[in-house]
XYZ file of C-alpha atoms in Angstrom:
676
model
C -147.979 -106.306 155.920
C -149.418 -104.768 152.488
C -147.399 -102.021 150.783
C -148.825 -98.768 149.586
C -149.577 -98.394 145.944
C -146.834 -96.572 144.144
C -147.360 -93.151 142.669
C -146.865 -93.038 138.893
C -143.839 -90.810 139.344
C -142.721 -91.149 142.964
C -139.267 -89.706 142.500
C -140.569 -86.390 141.150
C -143.060 -86.050 143.982
C -141.829 -83.394 146.424
C -142.972 -85.577 149.314
C -141.396 -88.738 147.966
C -138.772 -88.781 150.687
C -141.391 -89.159 153.422
C -144.549 -91.251 153.730
C -146.506 -88.156 154.760
C -148.204 -85.904 153.821
C -150.111 -88.143 151.424
C -152.023 -87.066 148.385
C -155.805 -87.510 148.170
C -155.314 -90.476 145.864
C -153.305 -92.255 148.536
C -156.175 -91.940 150.973
C -158.733 -93.755 148.898
C -159.741 -97.184 150.186
C -158.478 -99.310 147.312
C -155.075 -97.678 147.374
C -154.929 -97.912 151.156
C -155.614 -101.654 151.019
C -152.374 -102.006 149.125
C -150.546 -99.660 151.458
C -150.954 -101.353 154.854
C -147.538 -102.886 155.602
C -148.917 -106.240 156.811
C -149.841 -107.173 153.250
C -146.427 -106.549 151.729
C -145.660 -110.254 151.629
C -149.206 -111.595 151.363
C -148.859 -112.415 147.674
C -145.651 -114.402 147.992
C -143.020 -115.117 150.666
C -140.199 -113.576 148.606
C -139.933 -109.877 147.958
C -141.608 -108.647 144.783
C -142.072 -105.472 142.796
C -144.696 -104.113 145.170
C -142.105 -104.033 147.952
C -139.770 -102.058 145.745
C -142.566 -99.589 145.031
C -143.200 -99.184 148.755
C -139.526 -98.620 149.461
C -139.174 -96.084 146.663
C -142.148 -94.172 147.945
C -141.138 -94.156 151.617
C -137.333 -94.177 151.624
C -134.793 -91.485 151.151
C -132.999 -91.431 147.828
C -130.355 -94.128 147.645
C -131.810 -96.182 150.546
C -134.037 -98.498 148.534
C -131.510 -101.279 148.067
C -130.458 -101.202 151.723
C -134.044 -101.509 152.955
C -134.843 -104.340 150.575
C -131.685 -106.116 151.737
C -132.801 -105.679 155.353
C -136.196 -107.211 154.555
C -134.612 -110.100 152.680
C -132.147 -110.652 155.528
C -135.050 -110.908 157.983
C -136.425 -113.809 155.924
C -133.043 -115.529 155.752
C -132.518 -115.046 159.471
C -135.031 -117.767 160.279
C -133.076 -120.253 158.188
C -129.791 -119.357 159.878
C -131.421 -119.551 163.309
C -132.936 -123.005 162.825
C -129.745 -124.373 161.294
C -127.864 -123.114 164.368
C -130.436 -124.777 166.647
C -129.836 -128.028 164.772
C -126.031 -127.783 164.775
C -125.730 -126.868 168.476
C -126.950 -130.192 169.969
C -124.767 -132.075 167.489
C -121.761 -130.072 168.672
C -122.705 -130.782 172.301
C -123.005 -134.478 171.449
C -119.517 -134.561 169.926
C -118.011 -132.713 172.895
C -119.883 -134.890 175.403
C -118.760 -138.127 173.788
C -115.192 -136.885 173.501
C -115.050 -135.844 177.163
C -116.645 -139.139 178.230
C -114.051 -141.067 176.236
C -111.210 -139.097 177.842
C -112.659 -139.704 181.318
C -112.968 -143.438 180.642
C -109.337 -143.574 179.607
C -108.312 -141.661 182.729
C -110.313 -144.023 184.962
C -108.773 -147.010 183.206
C -105.265 -145.669 183.798
C -106.116 -144.911 187.438
C -107.396 -148.467 187.930
C -104.271 -149.930 186.395
C -102.053 -147.800 188.646
C -104.097 -148.724 191.726
C -103.922 -152.405 190.805
C -100.157 -152.168 190.403
C -99.785 -150.509 193.813
C -101.967 -153.163 195.461
C -99.959 -155.964 193.874
C -96.751 -154.363 195.122
C -98.118 -153.968 198.667
C -99.428 -157.531 198.656
C -95.899 -158.796 198.249
C -94.690 -156.885 201.330
C -97.561 -156.755 203.802
C -100.821 -158.530 204.284
C -103.793 -156.215 203.980
C -106.398 -156.479 206.760
C -109.628 -158.180 205.852
C -113.180 -157.021 206.454
C -115.273 -159.801 207.862
C -118.629 -159.052 206.331
C -120.509 -156.586 204.193
C -122.593 -153.962 205.826
C -125.998 -152.494 205.361
C -126.737 -149.894 207.967
C -130.401 -149.045 208.239
C -131.896 -146.508 210.573
C -135.374 -145.212 211.073
C -135.295 -142.156 213.254
C -137.423 -139.189 214.133
C -134.938 -137.659 216.553
C -131.398 -138.568 215.536
C -129.375 -139.572 212.519
C -128.109 -143.068 211.769
C -124.896 -144.536 213.053
C -122.303 -144.798 210.320
C -120.530 -148.032 209.461
C -116.822 -147.472 208.782
C -114.619 -149.723 206.665
C -110.888 -149.992 207.107
C -108.896 -148.754 204.141
C -106.681 -151.543 202.745
C -103.050 -150.832 203.524
C -103.748 -148.708 206.610
C -102.292 -149.831 209.922
C -100.888 -148.353 213.130
C -97.879 -147.000 211.281
C -100.049 -144.877 209.002
C -100.278 -141.156 209.706
C -103.409 -140.044 211.500
C -103.862 -137.326 208.893
C -106.033 -138.515 206.042
C -104.832 -138.423 202.472
C -107.317 -135.681 201.742
C -105.792 -133.382 204.325
C -102.454 -133.418 202.489
C -103.933 -133.213 199.016
C -103.740 -129.856 197.312
C -106.145 -129.172 194.469
C -104.636 -127.579 191.347
C -105.872 -124.050 190.789
C -107.555 -124.845 187.473
C -109.572 -127.691 189.014
C -110.593 -125.459 191.912
C -111.602 -122.740 189.435
C -113.670 -125.218 187.419
C -115.439 -126.531 190.518
C -116.255 -123.024 191.700
C -117.755 -122.206 188.315
C -119.717 -125.452 188.500
C -120.954 -124.567 191.983
C -121.975 -121.060 190.949
C -123.962 -122.341 187.964
C -125.774 -124.865 190.163
C -126.604 -122.413 192.957
C -130.302 -121.671 193.410
C -131.346 -118.321 194.814
C -134.046 -118.006 197.522
C -137.651 -117.559 196.471
C -138.674 -114.052 195.519
C -141.071 -111.833 197.495
C -144.056 -113.474 195.798
C -142.924 -116.951 196.796
C -141.946 -117.997 193.285
C -139.185 -120.581 192.976
C -136.065 -119.130 191.403
C -134.077 -121.137 188.836
C -130.413 -121.985 189.200
C -127.800 -119.467 188.120
C -126.983 -121.626 185.116
C -130.559 -121.585 183.869
C -130.828 -117.850 184.562
C -127.694 -117.232 182.498
C -129.034 -119.336 179.630
C -132.336 -117.453 179.714
C -130.435 -114.155 179.753
C -128.350 -115.237 176.753
C -131.533 -116.249 174.945
C -133.176 -112.911 175.747
C -130.202 -110.750 174.760
C -129.634 -112.897 171.690
C -133.225 -112.290 170.652
C -132.818 -108.535 171.119
C -129.647 -108.656 169.033
C -131.451 -110.501 166.238
C -134.270 -107.950 166.376
C -132.045 -104.897 165.878
C -129.215 -106.345 163.791
C -128.890 -104.512 160.471
C -131.799 -102.256 161.420
C -130.578 -100.132 164.346
C -127.073 -101.631 164.541
C -124.518 -101.655 162.965
C -125.511 -98.657 160.894
C -128.986 -97.780 159.673
C -130.417 -99.031 156.379
C -132.541 -95.885 156.285
C -132.579 -92.430 157.788
C -136.354 -92.602 157.945
C -137.243 -93.515 161.577
C -140.722 -94.597 160.520
C -139.312 -97.270 158.243
C -136.949 -98.465 160.944
C -139.956 -99.026 163.200
C -141.586 -101.036 160.426
C -138.460 -103.137 159.851
C -138.087 -103.812 163.583
C -141.757 -104.752 164.086
C -141.538 -107.054 161.086
C -138.394 -108.679 162.533
C -140.069 -109.337 165.913
C -142.841 -111.215 164.136
C -140.358 -113.344 162.221
C -138.455 -114.225 165.411
C -141.754 -115.246 167.001
C -142.494 -117.589 164.092
C -139.013 -119.063 163.748
C -138.960 -120.065 167.453
C -141.895 -122.443 167.008
C -140.017 -125.487 165.591
C -137.463 -125.249 168.410
C -140.291 -124.950 170.915
C -141.976 -128.122 169.661
C -138.674 -129.967 169.489
C -137.908 -129.176 173.135
C -141.410 -130.256 174.194
C -141.255 -133.570 172.315
C -140.912 -136.662 174.501
C -138.775 -138.401 171.890
C -136.695 -135.371 170.953
C -133.326 -136.090 169.309
C -131.919 -133.216 171.376
C -132.250 -135.408 174.472
C -130.169 -138.140 172.867
C -127.544 -135.750 171.514
C -127.073 -133.591 174.604
C -127.868 -136.092 177.366
C -130.222 -133.598 179.001
C -133.040 -134.958 181.108
C -136.664 -134.329 180.187
C -136.904 -131.869 183.079
C -134.057 -129.837 181.557
C -135.851 -129.921 178.229
C -138.926 -128.482 179.903
C -136.903 -125.645 181.433
C -135.530 -124.644 178.036
C -138.947 -125.151 176.458
C -140.478 -122.723 178.935
C -137.650 -120.253 178.344
C -138.116 -120.286 174.570
C -141.893 -120.011 175.045
C -141.516 -116.961 177.283
C -139.225 -115.253 174.770
C -141.685 -116.038 171.976
C -144.571 -114.523 173.907
C -142.662 -111.301 174.466
C -141.718 -111.257 170.780
C -145.430 -111.376 170.031
C -146.011 -108.379 172.301
C -143.261 -106.367 170.627
C -144.531 -107.332 167.182
C -148.048 -106.194 168.060
C -146.791 -102.998 169.704
C -144.460 -102.264 166.799
C -147.228 -102.651 164.274
C -149.390 -100.285 166.309
C -146.586 -97.719 166.075
C -146.480 -98.339 162.317
C -150.204 -97.677 162.214
C -149.784 -94.418 164.125
C -146.983 -93.235 161.872
C -148.204 -94.488 158.495
C -151.981 -94.901 158.602
C -153.637 -92.891 161.369
C -153.547 -89.776 159.157
C -155.724 -91.510 156.576
C -158.694 -91.607 158.941
C -158.690 -95.381 159.309
C -159.284 -96.569 162.880
C -157.086 -99.165 164.533
C -160.095 -101.449 165.040
C -160.809 -101.403 161.322
C -157.220 -102.454 160.721
C -157.543 -105.307 163.217
C -160.686 -106.462 161.396
C -158.721 -107.171 158.214
C -158.608 -110.990 157.701
C -154.822 -111.415 157.778
C -154.458 -109.088 160.770
C -157.306 -110.811 162.604
C -155.569 -114.172 162.095
C -152.412 -112.771 163.679
C -154.342 -111.302 166.597
C -156.110 -114.621 167.244
C -152.786 -116.475 167.094
C -151.256 -114.011 169.551
C -154.240 -114.371 171.917
C -154.148 -118.182 171.749
C -150.462 -118.263 172.615
C -151.036 -116.056 175.617
C -154.005 -118.090 176.866
C -152.158 -121.398 177.018
C -149.053 -119.591 178.256
C -150.911 -118.257 181.294
C -152.542 -121.645 181.901
C -149.118 -123.347 181.860
C -147.781 -121.737 185.032
C -146.634 -124.035 187.853
C -149.476 -123.091 190.182
C -152.227 -123.653 187.649
C -150.650 -126.873 186.409
C -150.512 -128.278 189.941
C -154.138 -127.384 190.697
C -155.713 -128.655 187.483
C -153.471 -130.806 185.343
C -156.350 -131.986 183.145
C -157.316 -128.432 182.189
C -153.671 -127.499 181.649
C -153.113 -130.421 179.286
C -156.314 -129.825 177.321
C -155.761 -126.085 176.894
C -152.087 -126.570 176.074
C -152.812 -128.893 173.174
C -155.947 -127.165 171.852
C -154.724 -123.568 171.989
C -151.264 -124.486 170.696
C -152.880 -126.065 167.647
C -155.210 -123.097 167.133
C -152.357 -120.621 167.504
C -150.367 -122.331 164.764
C -153.354 -122.549 162.422
C -154.009 -118.822 162.823
C -150.295 -118.090 162.411
C -150.244 -120.053 159.159
C -152.938 -117.837 157.630
C -151.514 -114.655 159.134
C -148.343 -114.453 157.066
C -146.735 -116.539 154.292
C -143.287 -116.231 155.857
C -144.548 -118.032 158.969
C -145.960 -120.994 157.063
C -142.729 -122.940 156.737
C -142.202 -122.735 160.510
C -145.762 -123.805 161.223
C -145.361 -126.788 158.892
C -142.091 -127.775 160.588
C -143.699 -127.484 164.025
C -146.643 -129.643 163.031
C -144.309 -132.201 161.436
C -142.364 -132.491 164.702
C -145.595 -132.916 166.662
C -146.951 -135.551 164.255
C -143.749 -137.584 164.294
C -143.540 -137.424 168.095
C -147.182 -138.025 168.962
C -148.894 -139.890 166.185
C -146.119 -142.068 164.808
C -143.503 -142.867 167.449
C -145.594 -142.536 170.586
C -148.784 -144.082 169.182
C -147.166 -147.091 167.524
C -144.052 -147.610 169.612
C -144.731 -146.251 173.091
C -148.437 -146.768 173.805
C -149.595 -150.121 175.098
C -152.429 -151.640 177.117
C -152.109 -153.568 180.376
C -153.987 -154.551 183.517
C -153.338 -152.690 186.757
C -154.260 -153.311 190.376
C -154.826 -150.335 192.669
C -154.177 -150.572 196.428
C -154.564 -147.874 199.078
C -151.397 -147.470 201.174
C -152.614 -144.712 203.494
C -155.106 -141.861 203.542
C -153.281 -139.964 200.795
C -151.429 -142.529 198.688
C -152.174 -145.435 196.381
C -149.928 -148.087 194.877
C -150.594 -149.005 191.258
C -149.053 -152.247 189.990
C -149.095 -152.762 186.221
C -148.450 -156.398 185.330
C -147.325 -158.114 182.170
C -150.280 -160.361 181.436
C -148.377 -162.200 178.690
C -145.474 -162.988 180.999
C -142.893 -165.526 179.903
C -144.972 -166.707 176.931
C -143.412 -163.965 174.840
C -140.125 -164.705 173.150
C -137.083 -162.527 173.696
C -137.371 -160.925 170.259
C -140.972 -159.846 170.708
C -141.737 -156.170 170.292
C -144.147 -156.460 173.214
C -141.243 -157.381 175.464
C -139.516 -154.091 174.639
C -142.291 -152.217 176.420
C -141.175 -153.759 179.719
C -137.660 -152.400 179.441
C -137.038 -149.025 180.985
C -134.248 -147.028 182.542
C -134.231 -146.427 186.322
C -136.038 -143.194 187.272
C -138.123 -143.281 184.089
C -141.736 -142.151 183.952
C -144.892 -143.072 182.067
C -148.144 -141.362 181.150
C -151.128 -143.270 182.502
C -154.621 -143.284 180.981
C -157.717 -145.108 182.234
C -159.956 -145.583 179.157
C -162.973 -146.280 181.356
C -162.854 -142.682 182.596
C -161.367 -140.680 179.775
C -159.385 -141.647 176.705
C -157.710 -138.248 176.399
C -156.433 -137.785 179.972
C -152.795 -138.885 180.342
C -151.028 -138.189 183.636
C -147.270 -138.569 184.262
C -145.951 -140.760 187.087
C -142.429 -141.919 187.946
C -141.826 -145.679 188.052
C -140.859 -146.779 191.561
C -139.784 -150.296 190.663
C -136.417 -150.976 189.092
C -136.539 -152.787 185.737
C -135.818 -156.490 185.491
C -132.092 -157.062 185.695
C -131.607 -153.922 187.785
C -133.748 -154.830 190.816
C -132.921 -156.488 194.142
C -135.322 -159.420 193.885
C -132.840 -161.676 192.113
C -132.521 -164.062 195.074
C -136.206 -165.021 195.011
C -136.159 -165.511 191.254
C -133.068 -167.717 191.512
C -134.585 -169.963 194.198
C -137.758 -170.569 192.214
C -135.855 -171.307 189.027
C -138.322 -169.357 186.910
C -138.595 -165.888 185.466
C -140.090 -163.306 187.752
C -143.415 -161.867 186.637
C -142.796 -158.478 185.104
C -144.480 -155.608 186.858
C -144.286 -151.836 186.965
C -145.013 -150.137 190.308
C -146.237 -146.555 190.709
C -146.737 -144.743 194.024
C -149.271 -141.944 193.500
C -150.257 -139.167 195.886
C -153.951 -138.298 196.084
C -154.692 -134.775 194.891
C -157.718 -133.894 192.773
C -159.402 -135.274 189.693
C -157.591 -138.263 188.216
C -155.589 -139.233 191.314
C -158.665 -138.906 193.532
C -160.458 -141.337 191.233
C -157.619 -143.827 191.546
C -157.805 -143.523 195.328
C -161.518 -144.355 195.322
C -160.848 -147.306 193.049
C -158.168 -148.546 195.444
C -160.675 -148.753 198.293
C -162.457 -151.517 196.404
C -159.227 -153.394 195.560
C -160.164 -153.032 191.920
C -158.330 -154.046 188.785
C -158.561 -151.772 185.825
C -157.476 -151.680 182.214
C -154.950 -148.906 181.584
C -153.155 -147.435 178.601
C -149.496 -146.685 179.245
C -147.537 -144.152 177.231
C -143.834 -144.658 177.771
C -141.547 -145.290 179.466
C -139.426 -142.160 179.028
C -136.238 -141.305 180.847
C -132.681 -140.037 180.774
C -129.392 -141.756 181.562
C -127.611 -138.632 182.830
C -127.843 -139.528 186.530
C -126.873 -143.156 185.933
C -123.823 -142.275 183.877
C -122.682 -139.731 186.454
C -123.075 -142.104 189.404
C -120.980 -144.792 187.726
C -117.878 -142.692 188.294
C -118.666 -141.790 191.923
C -117.198 -143.479 194.997
C -119.865 -141.979 197.229
C -123.478 -141.890 196.085
C -126.062 -140.004 198.126
C -129.765 -140.325 197.361
C -132.068 -137.786 199.015
C -135.842 -138.093 198.688
C -138.707 -136.112 200.102
C -141.974 -138.033 200.262
C -142.919 -139.522 196.901
C -139.542 -138.431 195.533
C -138.441 -141.909 196.616
C -139.833 -143.107 193.273
C -136.947 -141.371 191.506
C -134.016 -142.332 193.732
C -134.942 -145.906 194.678
C -134.528 -147.451 191.183
C -131.146 -145.730 190.830
C -130.017 -147.078 194.211
C -131.251 -150.587 193.360
C -129.428 -150.595 190.058
C -126.142 -149.553 191.682
C -126.329 -152.330 194.274
C -127.329 -154.922 191.676
C -124.460 -153.891 189.393
C -121.873 -154.318 192.170
C -123.309 -157.721 193.122
C -123.213 -158.881 189.499
C -119.583 -157.755 189.244
C -118.643 -159.787 192.307
C -120.457 -162.860 190.958
C -118.608 -162.558 187.661
C -115.274 -162.444 189.468
C -114.595 -158.832 188.542
C -112.915 -156.423 190.903
C -115.366 -154.326 192.927
C -114.243 -150.843 193.901
C -114.919 -149.462 197.333
C -118.175 -147.570 197.223
C -120.466 -145.972 199.762
C -124.202 -145.607 199.099
C -126.432 -143.580 201.414
C -130.196 -143.125 201.140
C -131.779 -140.247 203.086
C -135.562 -140.375 202.989
C -137.801 -137.780 204.643
C -141.532 -138.447 205.063
C -144.209 -136.494 206.892
C -145.833 -139.352 208.824
C -144.628 -142.725 209.995
C -147.254 -144.572 207.933
C -145.645 -143.161 204.781
C -142.734 -145.543 205.343
C -145.004 -148.347 204.121
C -144.733 -147.011 200.564
C -141.577 -149.053 199.932
C -141.872 -151.626 202.710
C -141.482 -154.493 200.247
C -138.482 -152.884 198.577
C -136.721 -152.290 201.905
C -137.233 -155.955 202.804
C -135.579 -156.927 199.527
C -132.628 -154.709 200.413
C -132.234 -156.462 203.771
C -132.445 -159.851 202.063
C -129.428 -159.219 199.840
C -127.096 -158.483 202.789
C -125.347 -161.880 202.733
C -124.345 -161.559 199.077
C -123.100 -157.966 199.084
C -119.401 -157.578 198.265
C -117.358 -156.500 201.251
C -116.198 -153.343 199.435
C -119.760 -152.009 199.306
C -121.348 -150.052 202.149
C -125.068 -149.296 202.022
C -126.810 -147.097 204.559
C -130.472 -146.095 204.823
C -131.522 -143.112 206.940
C -135.249 -142.551 207.372
C -136.738 -139.487 209.049
C -140.310 -138.664 210.055
C -140.770 -134.888 210.088
C -144.223 -134.616 211.699
C -145.941 -136.063 214.711
C -145.088 -135.970 218.395
C -141.483 -137.013 217.749
C -141.118 -135.338 214.391
C -137.631 -134.269 213.414
C -136.187 -132.674 210.296
C -132.458 -133.311 209.802
C -129.934 -130.763 208.649
C -129.414 -132.002 205.112
C -126.459 -129.699 204.619
C -124.632 -131.227 207.568
C -125.560 -134.754 206.480
C -124.179 -134.231 202.978
C -121.050 -132.471 204.229
C -120.250 -135.308 206.649
C -120.535 -137.850 203.856
C -118.552 -135.849 201.311
C -115.722 -134.672 203.563
C -115.394 -137.823 205.639
C -115.863 -136.068 208.982
C -117.299 -139.283 210.396
C -113.842 -140.853 210.218
C -114.261 -142.421 206.812
C -111.157 -142.000 204.649
C -112.455 -142.867 201.185
C -111.482 -140.222 198.659
C -113.278 -139.697 195.359
C -116.143 -138.002 193.634
C -119.536 -137.764 195.358
C -122.751 -137.834 193.368
C -125.931 -136.520 195.005
C -129.377 -137.190 193.534
C -132.246 -135.270 195.125
C -135.959 -135.328 194.414
C -138.511 -133.630 196.610
C -140.098 -130.284 197.454
C -138.550 -127.084 196.132
C -137.186 -126.123 199.558
C -135.361 -129.427 199.924
C -133.879 -129.207 196.437
C -132.660 -125.673 197.087
C -131.052 -126.709 200.407
C -129.147 -129.510 198.698
C -128.038 -127.238 195.860
C -126.819 -124.622 198.323
C -124.784 -127.277 200.129
C -123.332 -128.401 196.824
C -122.355 -124.806 196.068
C -120.535 -124.487 199.414
C -118.660 -127.759 198.932
C -117.657 -127.030 195.348
C -116.459 -123.565 196.330
C -114.122 -125.210 198.855
C -112.842 -127.602 196.204
C -114.739 -130.810 197.027
C -115.574 -133.036 194.066
C -119.378 -133.091 194.175
C -122.088 -133.198 191.537
C -125.705 -132.379 192.387
C -128.438 -133.877 190.203
C -131.904 -132.567 191.000
C -135.086 -134.132 189.694
C -138.326 -132.232 190.056
C -141.941 -133.310 189.794
C -143.162 -130.731 187.299
C -144.944 -131.266 184.026
């Protein structure tokens, strides 16, 4: 903001220690134009002689250097902040890889010890055999499925009736760690307005971000010590600092929102976790804008109101108007990004988010030179993510068939028209490789070239699916296809539903796939894997389940040792016709029964919650029975739970995980949420 013009002899002026009262010369328009604090840095980003003149005029004797240092520090703060934001994910990456390496070594040692014990027992007694593998499938609206129990090798009538778990005492430090883990994953009930509360871990991170921002705003201004005894100048320094924090958060904001963010690779966070942090940083930035605006109003009241200038005339100044328009644009797309509005009108949310975000940064660029470097960095991140990587590497065109499954759901099948004609090194072939539980953005150019809606891929990728028997019998490569199950809402999805009534084929543009390997990596180390889906949440858990089964089958075929593992799918739907969504996939699961290794147990529990015989199971009891082996099953090991569904279901599963972890059970809850 512009400094006041310096008096020819400010030190000899009897009022030099205070900005007021001002002489008549100070009140003239030309001098006032140089006095308004917002123009202090309008000539150049670094501090110049005009700043020194302002400080000499307004500060107490001996405070000039301290105030200039505080202003310079505010400019350097943005550099320190962004360097820290860059170093943090790298540090997380190093720690994550180190911990993963240690865990792999521990698992390897445990396997070697277990193999040695089995070899020793094999020389003394003959372990009982299990005749056949088991897939237990139930479809119930009134009761849960019957469990299939495997005998533990080495257990006979001489074995104690008490399970190994009952005699196993958890070390205090492991119990402490699990309780901390459970507390961080606990999700509080909805507030009085029905808003979904985040987990304790996310709340703590948001609190750290908020208090850290407050610390940055007052550091070396109000604490520790004061650079000036003039309270008016401290208000100016603080308001200036809030504006800088607002600007320096923008590159981090764009980096968290990027689909191809390096933070995802370094930290292993899922895209949903990125969105949570993105929304947290956005909220802090918006409040920084409020404090910056309010602080500058206080500066106006203390420094300028006595000159007779109105606040509206100050807002009409070009550089101030640019800042006001940037602030307004940020708030508009912030309000339109709430969960409720996004669910009701995704098209409007997406359009306003992109347009107003771009406008806000353009206005911010012209508002203040200090903000320009952050605007340029933000735009560079956006260009690299959208125009280069996503446009040339992730966007591709295909043909899709749309079929109506029931009155509220359609099935979209995107097929590889080129098929096996492509060689294995073709770049086109890379587009048909995705991780289980990935998602794509779908565009129908015939309707709109700018509308792109996110949908999770139901089908498992080639090499991870359960249709390997059919492909092997035919002796040819299976046609590549990507299956999406889409619920009918409004706008885009309603149009797809109408198209499905005519059994139409349509040209689509696919942006993606995008995904995270966090759930897959976690499940690899689990002896019990529980997949819980509510409605269309089956699109997230089914590919993960398919991949796990396929991996165990491939191990058995290769002659590798298969560990005992239990896999349970719990799927809740509203109506019985919804079970047709994955009818083909369930048939494939039944078809692989003869080739399943005997160490693998797979169970499917389906529940219909509405209708004359509607029944909603107690998910907490279901999970507890699986984890703690209360059904008679004696397998001990870590349990991984993946849940995707409505907010109430996710919270119920998280609460159960909290209870189990607090008691010392080895459980990890991974929640995926449909929210964009």
